[in-house]
């Protein structure tokens, strides 16, 4: 008030909270935007916001006839300090989370637990049958045993508000093996009741020849040794599949997936964190948003990764493909490689077939240990392109950097560097006939290096 | 802190200020419900609390103090 000496509070505090809230939400749901990265680049915008807020304060104070508000009140200063602490905390949390992605805080109102185990009578099933196992809550483990029996051992843990309610839950729960039209279905009955829920963990021993579908709404799934196809679905939980003689499909929403030694093709869809895939004899397909890191090694046929962040296709990956929030690294591809991304740095080593790279903002580094045999095509929006080839390479180059420059270790009579209006060009032939290499970028240097 | 005058002030500024507590509590409840029944968890959605607090604070500081009682 004009006479009370009490100033109205500034709109800065409110605006700051709104901006931070939006930043945190974006960082969580669009990790590929690299919000914190952008934040560290554009933090001075906060100062501008502060100034604008103070301007608004000033005019509204004038209109109301109040005293002019001070530039920084005690409360705002405290809030700023808090924000710095929270941001530092976020940084530390992200670091820790990258190392231990399993960190989970569980808020559960049901705290009385009662548990029991049971073994269902073994059931002989025909060779090559399809088995389906489902639990709303609980883990599924499946491995191969001798003979033709399907053996199911179950651990049931009831959680309810009190002990007698938990006992009731266990009594009404039943685990059944049903013969269905297309195979056998193993599932609990009365798992979710109004008084609480029962965690049903399955441990299956199966004949080697069967195919298996495992579905846990909330729980880890681990499968190994089967000769038939495997299909895995989980909403929250980690997936592990080893040593399977046919195709594997996995669908996840939250969690990690690790898939090794598959004779068929592998297909992973959904959202999740860490993905690891090793030694796949068929195709490897990854479709969805995985916060990473994603590591794929040794895929005999085609590796295909589609996500918001880009689209990668690699034929016969003998080395590895690694992706994290900021970088894609590919090494040793036996066939062609095609990489389309936005906003990620790309590192490629040794591609035997044709190489196509299209990036928008990011640095691209390509290294060949052997002489390039097929065409190389690199189109970058803005950013550096660094291409290293063996000294004895033969090729035909056509490079262009708008508002940038080109530096080449290769020299040949037929090679013509040119620079006009800030656009650098390099074109010509090195040695006798070789593959075509074309490189284009803006605002970045193109390096053409000889490997030592 | 507990100024008896503050309780009877009915200026827009103080009215909105009074909304802060209840709105935050409601938001917390709604977020936990969402966390329980959708694929989003509370740990993903908590920044909405910041946004709600920010909106209330902004509305509060833009509101007129006409008829404000107390210091």
Coordinates of C-alpha atoms in Angstrom, one line a residue:
Chain A
X1 CA 0.0 0.0 0.0
X2 CA 1.1 3.5 -0.6
X3 CA 1.2 4.3 3.1
X4 CA 1.8 0.8 4.6
X5 CA 5.2 0.5 3.0
X6 CA 4.4 -3.1 2.1
X7 CA 5.1 -3.9 -1.5
X8 CA 3.2 -6.3 -3.6
X9 CA 5.1 -9.5 -4.4
X10 CA 6.8 -9.7 -7.7
X11 CA 5.5 -11.8 -10.6
X12 CA 9.0 -13.0 -11.1
X13 CA 8.7 -15.8 -8.5
X14 CA 5.6 -17.2 -10.1
X15 CA 6.9 -17.0 -13.7
X16 CA 10.2 -18.7 -12.6
X17 CA 8.2 -21.6 -11.1
X18 CA 6.1 -22.0 -14.2
X19 CA 9.2 -22.0 -16.5
X20 CA 11.0 -24.5 -14.2
X21 CA 8.0 -26.8 -14.1
X22 CA 7.7 -26.9 -17.9
X23 CA 11.5 -27.5 -18.2
X24 CA 11.3 -30.5 -15.8
X25 CA 8.3 -32.0 -17.6
X26 CA 9.9 -31.6 -21.0
X27 CA 13.2 -33.0 -19.7
X28 CA 11.3 -36.1 -18.5
X29 CA 9.1 -36.7 -21.5
X30 CA 11.3 -35.5 -24.4
X31 CA 14.8 -36.5 -23.3
X32 CA 15.9 -36.3 -26.9
X33 CA 15.4 -32.5 -26.7
X34 CA 18.3 -32.3 -24.3
X35 CA 16.5 -29.7 -22.2
X36 CA 19.3 -29.3 -19.7
X37 CA 21.8 -28.9 -22.4
X38 CA 19.7 -26.1 -23.9
X39 CA 19.1 -24.7 -20.5
X40 CA 22.8 -24.3 -19.8
X41 CA 23.2 -22.6 -23.2
X42 CA 20.2 -20.2 -22.7
X43 CA 20.2 -19.6 -19.0
X44 CA 20.7 -15.8 -19.5
X45 CA 17.0 -15.8 -20.7
X46 CA 16.2 -16.1 -17.0
X47 CA 17.8 -12.7 -16.4
X48 CA 15.8 -11.3 -19.3
X49 CA 12.7 -12.8 -17.7
X50 CA 13.7 -11.2 -14.4
X51 CA 14.0 -7.8 -16.1
X52 CA 10.6 -8.1 -17.8
X53 CA 9.0 -9.2 -14.6
X54 CA 10.5 -6.2 -12.8
X55 CA 9.2 -3.9 -15.5
X56 CA 5.7 -5.4 -15.2
X57 CA 6.0 -5.0 -11.4
X58 CA 7.1 -1.4 -11.8
X59 CA 4.1 -0.4 -14.1
X60 CA 1.6 -2.2 -11.9
X61 CA 3.0 -0.6 -8.8
X62 CA 2.8 2.8 -10.5
X63 CA -0.8 2.2 -11.6
X64 CA -1.8 1.2 -8.1
X65 CA 0.2 3.9 -6.5
X66 CA 2.3 1.5 -4.5
X67 CA 5.9 1.9 -3.5
X68 CA 8.4 0.8 -6.1
X69 CA 9.3 -2.9 -5.5
X70 CA 12.9 -3.6 -4.8
X71 CA 15.0 -5.4 -7.5
X72 CA 15.4 -8.6 -5.5
X73 CA 13.5 -9.3 -2.4
X74 CA 14.8 -11.8 0.3
X75 CA 12.2 -14.4 -0.8
X76 CA 13.3 -14.2 -4.4
X77 CA 17.0 -14.5 -3.5
X78 CA 16.2 -17.6 -1.4
X79 CA 14.2 -19.0 -4.3
X80 CA 17.1 -18.5 -6.7
X81 CA 19.5 -20.2 -4.3
X82 CA 17.0 -23.1 -4.0
X83 CA 16.7 -23.3 -7.8
X84 CA 20.5 -23.5 -8.2
X85 CA 20.5 -26.3 -5.6
X86 CA 17.7 -28.2 -7.3
X87 CA 19.4 -27.9 -10.7
X88 CA 22.7 -29.2 -9.2
X89 CA 20.7 -32.0 -7.6
X90 CA 19.1 -32.8 -10.9
X91 CA 22.5 -33.1 -12.5
X92 CA 23.7 -35.4 -9.8
X93 CA 20.5 -37.5 -10.0
X94 CA 20.8 -37.9 -13.7
X95 CA 24.4 -39.1 -13.3
X96 CA 23.4 -41.6 -10.6
X97 CA 20.4 -42.7 -12.6
X98 CA 22.5 -43.3 -15.7
X99 CA 24.6 -45.7 -13.6
X100 CA 21.8 -47.3 -11.6
X101 CA 18.7 -47.2 -13.7
X102 CA 16.8 -49.5 -11.3
X103 CA 16.5 -46.9 -8.7
X104 CA 12.8 -46.8 -7.8
X105 CA 11.0 -45.3 -5.0
X106 CA 8.0 -47.3 -4.0
X107 CA 5.0 -45.7 -2.2
X108 CA 2.8 -48.5 -1.1
X109 CA -0.1 -48.3 1.3
X110 CA -0.5 -52.1 1.6
X111 CA 2.2 -53.3 4.0
X112 CA 1.1 -56.6 5.3
X113 CA 2.7 -59.4 3.3
X114 CA 2.1 -63.1 3.4
X115 CA 3.7 -65.5 1.1
X116 CA 3.5 -69.1 0.0
X117 CA 4.9 -71.3 -2.7
X118 CA 3.3 -74.1 -4.6
X119 CA 4.3 -76.5 -7.3
X120 CA 1.6 -77.4 -9.9
X121 CA 1.4 -81.0 -11.0
X122 CA 3.6 -81.5 -14.1
X123 CA 1.7 -81.6 -17.4
X124 CA 2.9 -83.4 -20.4
X125 CA 2.5 -81.2 -23.5
X126 CA 3.2 -82.1 -27.2
X127 CA 6.4 -81.0 -28.9
X128 CA 6.3 -77.6 -30.4
X129 CA 3.2 -76.5 -28.4
X130 CA 2.6 -72.9 -27.6
X131 CA 2.6 -71.9 -24.0
X132 CA 1.3 -68.6 -22.7
X133 CA 2.0 -67.3 -19.2
X134 CA 0.4 -64.2 -17.8
X135 CA 0.6 -62.4 -14.5
X136 CA -0.6 -58.9 -13.6
X137 CA 2.1 -58.5 -11.0
X138 CA 5.2 -60.6 -10.6
X139 CA 8.2 -62.0 -12.4
X140 CA 8.3 -64.7 -15.0
X141 CA 11.3 -67.0 -15.3
X142 CA 11.4 -69.7 -17.9
X143 CA 14.0 -72.3 -18.7
X144 CA 14.4 -75.6 -20.4
X145 CA 14.2 -79.0 -18.6
X146 CA 14.4 -82.7 -19.7
X147 CA 11.3 -84.4 -21.1
X148 CA 8.0 -83.2 -22.3
X149 CA 6.6 -81.8 -19.0
X150 CA 5.5 -78.3 -18.3
X151 CA 6.4 -77.7 -14.7
X152 CA 5.1 -74.6 -13.0
X153 CA 6.3 -73.4 -9.6
X154 CA 4.7 -70.3 -8.2
X155 CA 5.5 -68.0 -5.4
X156 CA 2.5 -66.0 -4.2
X157 CA 2.8 -62.9 -2.1
X158 CA -0.3 -61.2 -0.9
X159 CA -0.3 -57.6 0.2
X160 CA -3.3 -56.2 2.1
X161 CA -4.1 -53.7 4.8
X162 CA -4.0 -56.4 7.5
X163 CA -2.8 -59.9 8.0
X164 CA -6.2 -61.7 7.8
X165 CA -7.1 -59.9 4.6
X166 CA -3.7 -61.0 3.1
X167 CA -4.5 -64.6 4.1
X168 CA -8.0 -64.3 2.5
X169 CA -6.4 -63.2 -0.7
X170 CA -4.0 -66.1 -0.8
X171 CA -6.9 -68.5 -0.2
X172 CA -9.0 -67.2 -3.0
X173 CA -6.1 -67.1 -5.4
X174 CA -5.7 -70.1 -7.8
X175 CA -3.1 -70.7 -10.5
X176 CA -4.4 -72.8 -13.4
X177 CA -3.0 -74.4 -16.6
X178 CA -5.7 -74.2 -19.2
X179 CA -5.7 -75.9 -22.6
X180 CA -6.7 -73.2 -25.2
X181 CA -7.3 -73.3 -28.9
X182 CA -3.7 -72.6 -29.7
X183 CA -1.9 -74.1 -26.8
X184 CA -1.7 -73.9 -23.0
X185 CA -2.3 -70.9 -20.9
X186 CA -0.8 -70.5 -17.4
X187 CA -2.3 -67.8 -15.3
X188 CA -3.6 -66.8 -11.9
X189 CA -7.3 -66.4 -11.1
X190 CA -8.4 -63.7 -8.6
X191 CA -5.1 -61.9 -8.5
X192 CA -6.5 -58.4 -8.2
X193 CA -9.2 -58.0 -5.5
X194 CA -10.7 -55.0 -3.9
X195 CA -9.0 -55.8 -0.6
X196 CA -5.5 -56.0 -2.1
X197 CA -3.4 -57.7 -4.7
X198 CA -1.2 -60.8 -5.0
X199 CA 2.2 -60.9 -6.5
X200 CA 2.5 -64.1 -8.5
X201 CA 6.0 -65.0 -9.5
X202 CA 6.3 -67.9 -12.0
X203 CA 9.2 -70.2 -12.5
X204 CA 8.5 -72.4 -15.5
X205 CA 10.4 -75.4 -16.7
X206 CA 9.5 -76.2 -20.3
X207 CA 10.3 -78.8 -23.0
X208 CA 12.9 -77.2 -25.4
X209 CA 10.7 -77.3 -28.5
X210 CA 7.9 -75.1 -27.2
X211 CA 7.2 -71.5 -28.2
X212 CA 6.4 -69.1 -25.3
X213 CA 4.5 -65.9 -24.8
X214 CA 5.1 -64.2 -21.4
X215 CA 3.1 -61.2 -20.2
X216 CA 3.7 -59.5 -16.9
X217 CA 2.0 -56.1 -16.4
X218 CA 4.5 -55.3 -13.6
X219 CA 7.5 -57.6 -13.2
X220 CA 10.7 -58.8 -14.7
X221 CA 10.8 -61.5 -17.4
X222 CA 13.7 -63.8 -18.0
X223 CA 13.7 -66.6 -20.6
X224 CA 16.5 -68.9 -21.8
X225 CA 17.2 -71.9 -23.9
X226 CA 14.0 -72.4 -25.9
X227 CA 14.0 -73.6 -29.5
X228 CA 10.6 -72.0 -30.4
X229 CA 9.6 -68.4 -30.8
X230 CA 9.5 -66.1 -27.8
X231 CA 7.2 -63.2 -27.3
X232 CA 7.5 -61.0 -24.2
X233 CA 5.4 -58.1 -23.0
X234 CA 5.8 -56.0 -19.8
X235 CA 4.6 -52.5 -18.8
X236 CA 7.1 -52.1 -16.0
X237 CA 10.0 -54.4 -15.6
X238 CA 13.2 -55.7 -17.2
X239 CA 13.4 -58.3 -19.9
X240 CA 16.2 -60.8 -20.4
X241 CA 16.2 -63.4 -23.2
X242 CA 19.1 -65.7 -23.9
X243 CA 19.9 -68.5 -26.3
X244 CA 16.6 -68.8 -28.3
X245 CA 16.4 -70.8 -31.5
X246 CA 13.7 -68.7 -33.2
X247 CA 12.3 -65.2 -33.4
X248 CA 12.0 -63.0 -30.3
X249 CA 9.7 -60.1 -29.9
X250 CA 9.6 -57.9 -26.9
X251 CA 7.4 -55.1 -26.0
X252 CA 8.1 -52.8 -23.0
X253 CA 7.1 -49.5 -21.6
X254 CA 9.4 -48.9 -18.6
X255 CA 12.5 -51.0 -18.0
X256 CA 15.5 -52.4 -19.7
X257 CA 15.9 -55.2 -22.2
X258 CA 18.9 -57.5 -22.7
X259 CA 18.7 -60.1 -25.5
X260 CA 21.6 -62.4 -26.4
X261 CA 22.3 -65.4 -28.7
X262 CA 19.2 -65.5 -30.9
X263 CA 19.1 -67.7 -33.9
X264 CA 16.1 -65.9 -35.4
X265 CA 15.2 -62.2 -35.6
X266 CA 14.7 -59.9 -32.7
X267 CA 12.1 -57.1 -32.6
X268 CA 11.8 -54.7 -29.6
X269 CA 9.1 -52.1 -29.5
X270 CA 7.8 -49.5 -27.0
X271 CA 9.6 -47.2 -24.6
X272 CA 12.3 -48.0 -22.1
X273 CA 15.7 -47.3 -20.8
X274 CA 18.7 -49.5 -21.5
X275 CA 18.7 -51.9 -24.4
X276 CA 21.4 -54.5 -25.0
X277 CA 21.4 -56.9 -27.9
X278 CA 24.2 -59.3 -28.8
X279 CA 24.7 -62.0 -31.4
X280 CA 21.6 -62.1 -33.4
X281 CA 21.5 -64.4 -36.5
X282 CA 18.5 -62.7 -38.1
X283 CA 17.4 -59.1 -38.3
X284 CA 17.4 -56.8 -35.2
X285 CA 14.6 -54.3 -35.2
X286 CA 14.2 -51.6 -32.5
X287 CA 11.3 -49.3 -32.7
X288 CA 10.3 -46.7 -30.1
X289 CA 11.8 -44.3 -27.6
X290 CA 14.6 -45.7 -25.5
X291 CA 16.4 -43.3 -23.2
X292 CA 19.4 -45.4 -23.5
X293 CA 22.1 -46.3 -23.6
X294 CA 21.3 -48.7 -26.5
X295 CA 24.0 -51.2 -27.4
X296 CA 23.7 -53.6 -30.3
X297 CA 26.5 -56.0 -31.2
X298 CA 26.9 -58.5 -34.0
X299 CA 23.8 -58.8 -36.0
X300 CA 24.0 -61.1 -39.1
X301 CA 21.2 -59.6 -41.1
X302 CA 19.8 -56.0 -41.0
X303 CA 19.8 -53.8 -37.9
X304 CA 17.0 -51.3 -38.0
X305 CA 16.4 -48.6 -35.4
X306 CA 13.5 -46.2 -35.7
X307 CA 12.8 -43.5 -33.1
X308 CA 12.0 -39.8 -32.9
X309 CA 15.7 -39.1 -32.7
X310 CA 16.4 -40.8 -36.1
X311 CA 16.3 -43.7 -38.4
X312 CA 19.3 -46.1 -38.7
X313 CA 19.7 -49.1 -41.0
X314 CA 22.9 -51.2 -40.9
X315 CA 23.4 -54.3 -43.0
X316 CA 25.4 -57.0 -41.3
X317 CA 26.7 -55.3 -38.2
X318 CA 29.9 -57.2 -37.2
X319 CA 30.9 -54.5 -34.7
X320 CA 28.6 -52.5 -32.5
X321 CA 26.0 -49.8 -32.6
X322 CA 25.8 -47.5 -29.5
X323 CA 23.4 -44.7 -28.8
X324 CA 23.0 -42.4 -25.9
X325 CA 21.3 -39.1 -25.4
X326 CA 23.8 -37.2 -27.5
X327 CA 25.7 -39.6 -29.6
X328 CA 25.5 -42.4 -32.1
X329 CA 28.5 -44.6 -32.6
X330 CA 28.7 -47.3 -35.2
X331 CA 31.7 -49.5 -36.0
X332 CA 32.3 -52.3 -38.4
X333 CA 29.4 -52.8 -40.8
X334 CA 29.8 -55.5 -43.4
X335 CA 27.1 -54.1 -45.7
X336 CA 25.6 -50.7 -46.3
X337 CA 24.8 -48.2 -43.6
X338 CA 22.2 -45.5 -43.6
X339 CA 21.9 -43.0 -40.7
X340 CA 19.4 -40.2 -40.5
X341 CA 19.3 -38.2 -37.3
X342 CA 18.6 -34.8 -35.8
X343 CA 20.7 -33.2 -33.1
X344 CA 23.1 -36.1 -32.4
X345 CA 26.8 -36.4 -33.0
X346 CA 27.6 -39.4 -35.2
X347 CA 30.8 -41.5 -35.1
X348 CA 31.2 -44.2 -37.8
X349 CA 34.0 -46.6 -38.3
X350 CA 34.6 -49.0 -41.2
X351 CA 31.6 -49.5 -43.4
X352 CA 32.2 -52.0 -46.2
X353 CA 29.1 -51.0 -48.2
X354 CA 27.6 -47.7 -49.2
X355 CA 27.5 -45.1 -46.4
X356 CA 24.7 -42.5 -46.2
X357 CA 24.5 -40.1 -43.4
X358 CA 22.0 -37.3 -43.0
X359 CA 22.2 -35.2 -39.8
X360 CA 20.8 -31.8 -38.9
X361 CA 22.8 -30.4 -36.0
X362 CA 25.7 -32.4 -34.8
X363 CA 29.3 -33.3 -35.6
X364 CA 29.9 -36.2 -37.9
X365 CA 33.1 -38.2 -37.7
X366 CA 33.8 -41.0 -40.2
X367 CA 36.9 -43.2 -40.1
X368 CA 37.9 -46.0 -42.5
X369 CA 40.8 -48.4 -41.7
X370 CA 40.4 -50.1 -45.1
X371 CA 40.2 -48.5 -48.5
X372 CA 36.7 -47.3 -49.2
X373 CA 35.0 -49.4 -51.9
X374 CA 31.5 -48.0 -52.1
X375 CA 30.2 -44.4 -52.2
X376 CA 30.1 -42.2 -49.1
X377 CA 27.4 -39.6 -48.9
X378 CA 27.3 -37.2 -45.9
X379 CA 24.8 -34.4 -45.7
X380 CA 24.9 -32.4 -42.5
X381 CA 22.7 -29.4 -41.7
X382 CA 25.1 -27.5 -39.5
X383 CA 28.2 -28.9 -37.9
X384 CA 31.6 -30.4 -38.5
X385 CA 32.4 -33.3 -40.8
X386 CA 35.6 -35.2 -40.1
X387 CA 36.5 -37.9 -42.6
X388 CA 39.6 -40.0 -42.2
X389 CA 40.7 -42.4 -45.0
X390 CA 43.8 -44.6 -45.5
X391 CA 46.6 -42.6 -47.3
X392 CA 46.4 -44.9 -50.4
X393 CA 42.7 -44.4 -51.0
X394 CA 41.4 -43.7 -54.5
X395 CA 38.2 -41.7 -54.6
X396 CA 36.3 -38.9 -56.3
X397 CA 35.5 -36.1 -53.9
X398 CA 32.8 -33.4 -54.0
X399 CA 32.7 -31.4 -50.8
X400 CA 30.9 -28.2 -50.0
X401 CA 30.7 -26.2 -46.8
X402 CA 28.5 -23.1 -46.8
X403 CA 29.9 -20.4 -44.5
X404 CA 32.6 -22.8 -43.5
X405 CA 35.9 -24.1 -44.7
X406 CA 37.5 -27.3 -46.0
X407 CA 40.8 -28.7 -44.9
X408 CA 42.3 -31.6 -46.8
X409 CA 45.4 -33.7 -46.2
X410 CA 45.0 -35.2 -49.6
X411 CA 46.7 -33.4 -52.5
X412 CA 46.4 -34.3 -56.1
X413 CA 46.8 -32.4 -59.4
X414 CA 43.1 -33.0 -60.2
X415 CA 42.0 -31.6 -56.9
X416 CA 40.5 -28.1 -57.0
X417 CA 39.8 -26.2 -53.8
X418 CA 37.6 -23.1 -54.3
X419 CA 36.2 -20.5 -52.0
X420 CA 33.6 -18.0 -53.2
X421 CA 31.4 -15.8 -51.0
X422 CA 32.3 -17.8 -47.9
X423 CA 31.3 -21.1 -49.5
X424 CA 34.2 -23.5 -49.6
X425 CA 34.2 -26.3 -52.2
X426 CA 36.6 -29.1 -53.0
X427 CA 36.2 -31.4 -55.9
X428 CA 38.3 -33.7 -58.0
X429 CA 39.9 -37.2 -58.2
X430 CA 42.5 -38.7 -55.9
X431 CA 44.3 -41.6 -57.7
X432 CA 42.7 -43.8 -60.3
X433 CA 39.0 -44.7 -60.3
X434 CA 37.5 -45.0 -56.9
X435 CA 34.1 -44.5 -55.1
X436 CA 32.3 -41.2 -55.1
X437 CA 32.5 -39.3 -51.8
X438 CA 30.2 -36.3 -51.4
X439 CA 30.1 -34.2 -48.2
X440 CA 27.9 -31.2 -47.5
X441 CA 27.5 -29.0 -44.4
X442 CA 26.9 -25.4 -43.3
X443 CA 28.7 -23.3 -40.7
X444 CA 31.2 -26.1 -40.1
X445 CA 34.6 -27.3 -41.2
X446 CA 35.1 -30.3 -43.3
X447 CA 38.3 -32.2 -42.5
X448 CA 39.6 -34.7 -45.0
X449 CA 42.4 -36.6 -43.2
X450 CA 44.9 -39.4 -44.0
X451 CA 45.0 -42.0 -41.4
X452 CA 48.5 -42.6 -40.1
Chain B
X1 CA 3.1 -14.7 11.0
X2 CA -0.4 -15.2 12.3
X3 CA -1.7 -11.7 12.0
X4 CA -5.4 -11.7 13.1
X5 CA -6.1 -8.9 10.6
X6 CA -4.9 -11.1 7.7
X7 CA -7.8 -13.6 8.3
X8 CA -10.4 -11.0 7.6
X9 CA -8.8 -9.3 4.6
X10 CA -11.0 -9.8 1.5
X11 CA -8.9 -8.0 -1.2
X12 CA -8.3 -10.1 -4.4
X13 CA -4.6 -10.4 -3.6
X14 CA -5.3 -12.1 -0.3
X15 CA -8.2 -14.2 -1.7
X16 CA -5.9 -15.8 -4.3
X17 CA -3.1 -16.2 -1.7
X18 CA -5.5 -18.3 0.4
X19 CA -6.0 -20.6 -2.6
X20 CA -2.4 -21.7 -2.7
X21 CA -2.6 -24.3 0.1
X22 CA -5.8 -26.0 -1.0
X23 CA -4.8 -26.0 -4.7
X24 CA -1.4 -27.6 -3.9
X25 CA -3.0 -30.3 -1.8
X26 CA -5.6 -31.1 -4.5
X27 CA -2.9 -31.2 -7.1
X28 CA -0.8 -33.6 -5.0
X29 CA -3.8 -35.9 -4.6
X30 CA -4.7 -35.8 -8.3
X31 CA -1.1 -36.5 -9.3
X32 CA -0.9 -39.6 -6.9
X33 CA -4.2 -40.8 -8.5
X34 CA -2.8 -40.4 -12.0
X35 CA 0.4 -42.2 -10.8
X36 CA -1.7 -45.1 -9.6
X37 CA -4.0 -45.6 -12.5
X38 CA -2.1 -44.5 -15.7
X39 CA 1.3 -45.3 -17.0
X40 CA 2.7 -42.0 -15.7
X41 CA 4.1 -42.0 -12.2
X42 CA 4.1 -39.3 -9.6
X43 CA 7.9 -39.0 -9.9
X44 CA 7.4 -38.0 -13.6
X45 CA 4.6 -35.6 -13.0
X46 CA 5.7 -33.6 -9.9
X47 CA 6.8 -30.6 -12.0
X48 CA 3.1 -29.9 -12.4
X49 CA 3.2 -28.8 -8.8
X50 CA 5.7 -26.1 -9.6
X51 CA 3.6 -24.9 -12.5
X52 CA 0.4 -24.7 -10.3
X53 CA 2.4 -22.9 -7.6
X54 CA 3.8 -20.5 -10.3
X55 CA 0.3 -19.8 -11.8
X56 CA -1.1 -19.0 -8.3
X57 CA 1.8 -16.8 -7.4
X58 CA 1.6 -14.9 -10.7
X59 CA -2.2 -14.4 -10.4
X60 CA -1.6 -13.3 -6.8
X61 CA 1.0 -10.7 -7.7
X62 CA -1.1 -9.4 -10.6
X63 CA -4.3 -9.1 -8.5
X64 CA -5.2 -5.8 -7.0
X65 CA -4.6 -5.0 -3.4
X66 CA -7.5 -2.7 -3.2
X67 CA -9.1 -2.7 0.3
X68 CA -6.1 -4.7 1.7
X69 CA -6.2 -4.8 5.5
X70 CA -3.3 -5.1 7.8
X71 CA 0.3 -4.1 7.0

